[in-house]
Short mmCIF file of C-alpha atoms in Angstrom, two decimals:
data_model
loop_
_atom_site.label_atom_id
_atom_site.label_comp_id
_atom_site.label_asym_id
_atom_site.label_seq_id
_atom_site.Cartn_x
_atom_site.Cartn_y
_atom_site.Cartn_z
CA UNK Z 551 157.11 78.01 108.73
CA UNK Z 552 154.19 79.81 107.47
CA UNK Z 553 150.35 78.72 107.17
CA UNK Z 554 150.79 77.61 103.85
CA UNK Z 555 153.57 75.42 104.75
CA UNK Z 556 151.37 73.62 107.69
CA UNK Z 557 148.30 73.35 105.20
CA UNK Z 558 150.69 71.76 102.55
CA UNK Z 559 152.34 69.72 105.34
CA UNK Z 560 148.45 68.77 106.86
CA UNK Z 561 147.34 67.89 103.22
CA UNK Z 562 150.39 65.28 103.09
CA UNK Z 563 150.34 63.81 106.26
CA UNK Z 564 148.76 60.62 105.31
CA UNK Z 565 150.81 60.14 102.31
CA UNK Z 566 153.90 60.58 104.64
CA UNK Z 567 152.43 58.18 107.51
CA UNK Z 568 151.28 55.57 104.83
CA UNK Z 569 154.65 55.65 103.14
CA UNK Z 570 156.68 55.48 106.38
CA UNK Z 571 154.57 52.43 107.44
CA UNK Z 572 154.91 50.55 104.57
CA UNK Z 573 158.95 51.22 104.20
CA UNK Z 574 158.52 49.81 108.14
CA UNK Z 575 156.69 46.69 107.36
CA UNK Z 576 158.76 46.58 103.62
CA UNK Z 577 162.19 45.88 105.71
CA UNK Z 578 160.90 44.33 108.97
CA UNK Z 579 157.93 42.20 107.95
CA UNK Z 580 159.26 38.91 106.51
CA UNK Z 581 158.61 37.36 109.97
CA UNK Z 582 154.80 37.88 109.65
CA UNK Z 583 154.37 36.56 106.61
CA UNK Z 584 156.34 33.39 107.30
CA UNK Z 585 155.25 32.19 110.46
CA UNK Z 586 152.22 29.90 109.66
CA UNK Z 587 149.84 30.33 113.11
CA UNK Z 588 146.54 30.02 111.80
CA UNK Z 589 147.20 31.81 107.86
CA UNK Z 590 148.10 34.96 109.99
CA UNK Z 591 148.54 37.36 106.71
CA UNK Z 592 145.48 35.87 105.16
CA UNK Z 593 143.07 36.46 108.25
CA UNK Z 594 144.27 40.09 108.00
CA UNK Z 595 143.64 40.49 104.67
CA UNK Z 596 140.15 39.15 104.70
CA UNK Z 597 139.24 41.59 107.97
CA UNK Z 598 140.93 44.27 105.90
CA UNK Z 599 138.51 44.19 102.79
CA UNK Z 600 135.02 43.60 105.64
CA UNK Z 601 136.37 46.96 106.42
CA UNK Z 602 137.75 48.80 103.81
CA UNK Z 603 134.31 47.73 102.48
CA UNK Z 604 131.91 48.69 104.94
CA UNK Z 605 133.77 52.52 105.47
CA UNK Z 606 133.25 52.68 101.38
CA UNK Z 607 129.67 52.21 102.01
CA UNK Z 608 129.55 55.01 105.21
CA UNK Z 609 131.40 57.78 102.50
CA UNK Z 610 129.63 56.88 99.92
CA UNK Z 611 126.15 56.96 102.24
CA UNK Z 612 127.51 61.00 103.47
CA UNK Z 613 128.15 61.93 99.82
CA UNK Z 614 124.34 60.97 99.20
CA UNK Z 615 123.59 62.97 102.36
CA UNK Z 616 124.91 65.93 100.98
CA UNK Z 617 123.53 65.33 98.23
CA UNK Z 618 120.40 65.48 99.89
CA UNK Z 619 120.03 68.97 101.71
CA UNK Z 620 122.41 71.09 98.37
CA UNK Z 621 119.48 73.56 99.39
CA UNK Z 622 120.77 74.73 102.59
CA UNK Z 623 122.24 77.96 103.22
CA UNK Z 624 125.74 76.21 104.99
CA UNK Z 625 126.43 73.84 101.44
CA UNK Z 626 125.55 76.83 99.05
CA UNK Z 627 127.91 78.88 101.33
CA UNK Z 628 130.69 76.48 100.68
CA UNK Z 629 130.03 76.31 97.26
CA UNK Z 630 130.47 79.85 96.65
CA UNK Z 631 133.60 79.72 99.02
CA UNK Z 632 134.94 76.68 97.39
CA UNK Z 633 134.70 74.39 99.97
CA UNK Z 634 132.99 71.78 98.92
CA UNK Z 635 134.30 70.98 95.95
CA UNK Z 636 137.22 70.24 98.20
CA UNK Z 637 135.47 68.01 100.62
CA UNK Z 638 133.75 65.86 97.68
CA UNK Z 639 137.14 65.40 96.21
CA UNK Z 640 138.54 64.82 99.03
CA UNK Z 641 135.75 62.18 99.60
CA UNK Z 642 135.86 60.59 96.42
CA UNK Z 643 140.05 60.51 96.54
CA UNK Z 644 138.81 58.07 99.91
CA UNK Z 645 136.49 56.20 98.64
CA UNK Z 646 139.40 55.73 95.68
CA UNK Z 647 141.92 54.58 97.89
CA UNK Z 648 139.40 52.37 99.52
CA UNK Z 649 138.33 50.56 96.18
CA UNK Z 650 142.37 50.02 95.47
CA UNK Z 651 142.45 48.71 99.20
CA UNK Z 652 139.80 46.02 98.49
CA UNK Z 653 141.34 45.51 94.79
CA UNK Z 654 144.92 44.58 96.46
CA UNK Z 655 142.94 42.77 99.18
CA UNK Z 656 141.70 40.17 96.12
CA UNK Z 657 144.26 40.17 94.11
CA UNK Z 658 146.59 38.68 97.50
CA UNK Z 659 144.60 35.69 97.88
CA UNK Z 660 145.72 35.22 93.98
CA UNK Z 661 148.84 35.57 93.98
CA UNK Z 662 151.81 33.29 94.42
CA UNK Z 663 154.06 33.76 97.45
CA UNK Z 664 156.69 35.22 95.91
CA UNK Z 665 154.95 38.72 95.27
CA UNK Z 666 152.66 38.58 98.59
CA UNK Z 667 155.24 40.87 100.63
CA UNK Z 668 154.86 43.25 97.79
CA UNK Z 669 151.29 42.91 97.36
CA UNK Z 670 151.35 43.42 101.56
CA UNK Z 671 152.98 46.10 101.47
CA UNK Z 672 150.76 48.00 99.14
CA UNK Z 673 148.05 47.07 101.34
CA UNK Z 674 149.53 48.63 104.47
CA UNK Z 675 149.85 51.32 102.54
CA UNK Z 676 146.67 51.73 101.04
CA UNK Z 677 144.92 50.57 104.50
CA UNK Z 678 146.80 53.62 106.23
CA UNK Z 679 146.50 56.07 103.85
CA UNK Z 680 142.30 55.24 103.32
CA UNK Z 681 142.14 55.30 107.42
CA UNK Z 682 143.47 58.65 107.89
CA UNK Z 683 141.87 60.13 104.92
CA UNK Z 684 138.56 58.62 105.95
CA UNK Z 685 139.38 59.92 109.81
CA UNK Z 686 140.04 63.82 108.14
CA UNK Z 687 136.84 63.79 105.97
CA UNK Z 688 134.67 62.16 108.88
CA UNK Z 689 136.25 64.94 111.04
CA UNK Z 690 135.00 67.52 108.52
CA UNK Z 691 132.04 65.89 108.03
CA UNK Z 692 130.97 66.47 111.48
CA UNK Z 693 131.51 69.75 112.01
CA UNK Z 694 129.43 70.35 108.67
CA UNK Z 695 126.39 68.56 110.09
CA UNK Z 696 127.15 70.00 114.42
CA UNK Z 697 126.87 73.90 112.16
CA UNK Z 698 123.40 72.51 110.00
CA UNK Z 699 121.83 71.14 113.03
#
């Protein structure tokens, strides 16, 4: 396998991961959402959105941080390399999948129970997919800042 093949594979690993966890939880997670100790799926749901929340405020707080110093030599350096249009899309693609996360977070304590293991499942997805994006761009994001300091 070449480079491009691991970049290609790299770019779609959360989308694979995501996918594979909610075709996981899809066939094997009826018991969860039936067994009634303390509104188990609910409590998870609720803790899901605090979260998804909170790490929508953190990217969108480091997209106002770059923002802020567009005059150093590093960001105009990636700009001319292409860079960081990547990493704001990238960003913003998170802070997407984060919005749909607390979205499907809602809309379950809506819904009847009939569609919540559907409506579950998109979350695990979504939950996944936002936590490994967010762990790639935070990844990135620190060795931009380690190189400015």
């Amino acid at each position: 396998m070449g480079t491009s093949t691991y970049k290609i594979v790299y770019k779609l690993l959360p989308l694979i991961v995501a996918s594979i966890c909610a075709l996981l939880f899809w066939f094997n997670g009826d018991f969860y959402l039936t067994n009634d100790k303390a509104n188990g799926p609910f409590e998870f749901i609720k803790m899901l959105a605090g979260i998804a929340g909170t790490l929508l405020g953190f990217l969108i707080g480091a997209v106002s941080l770059l923002t802020a110093v567009m005059d150093r030599t590093l960001i105009e350096n990636m700009r001319k390399n292409g860079n960081f249009e990547v990493l704001i899309n990238q960003t913003f693609e998170a802070c997407l999948s984060l919005l749909l996360l607390i979205v499907a977070c809602f809309i379950a304590f809506l819904i009847n129970n009939t569609y919540l293991k559907f409506n579950f499942t998109i979350i695990i997805f979504l939950s996944i997919y936002s936590g490994l994006s967010v762990v790639s761009i935070g990844h990135k994001f620190k060795n931009i800042f380690v190189v400015m300091s």
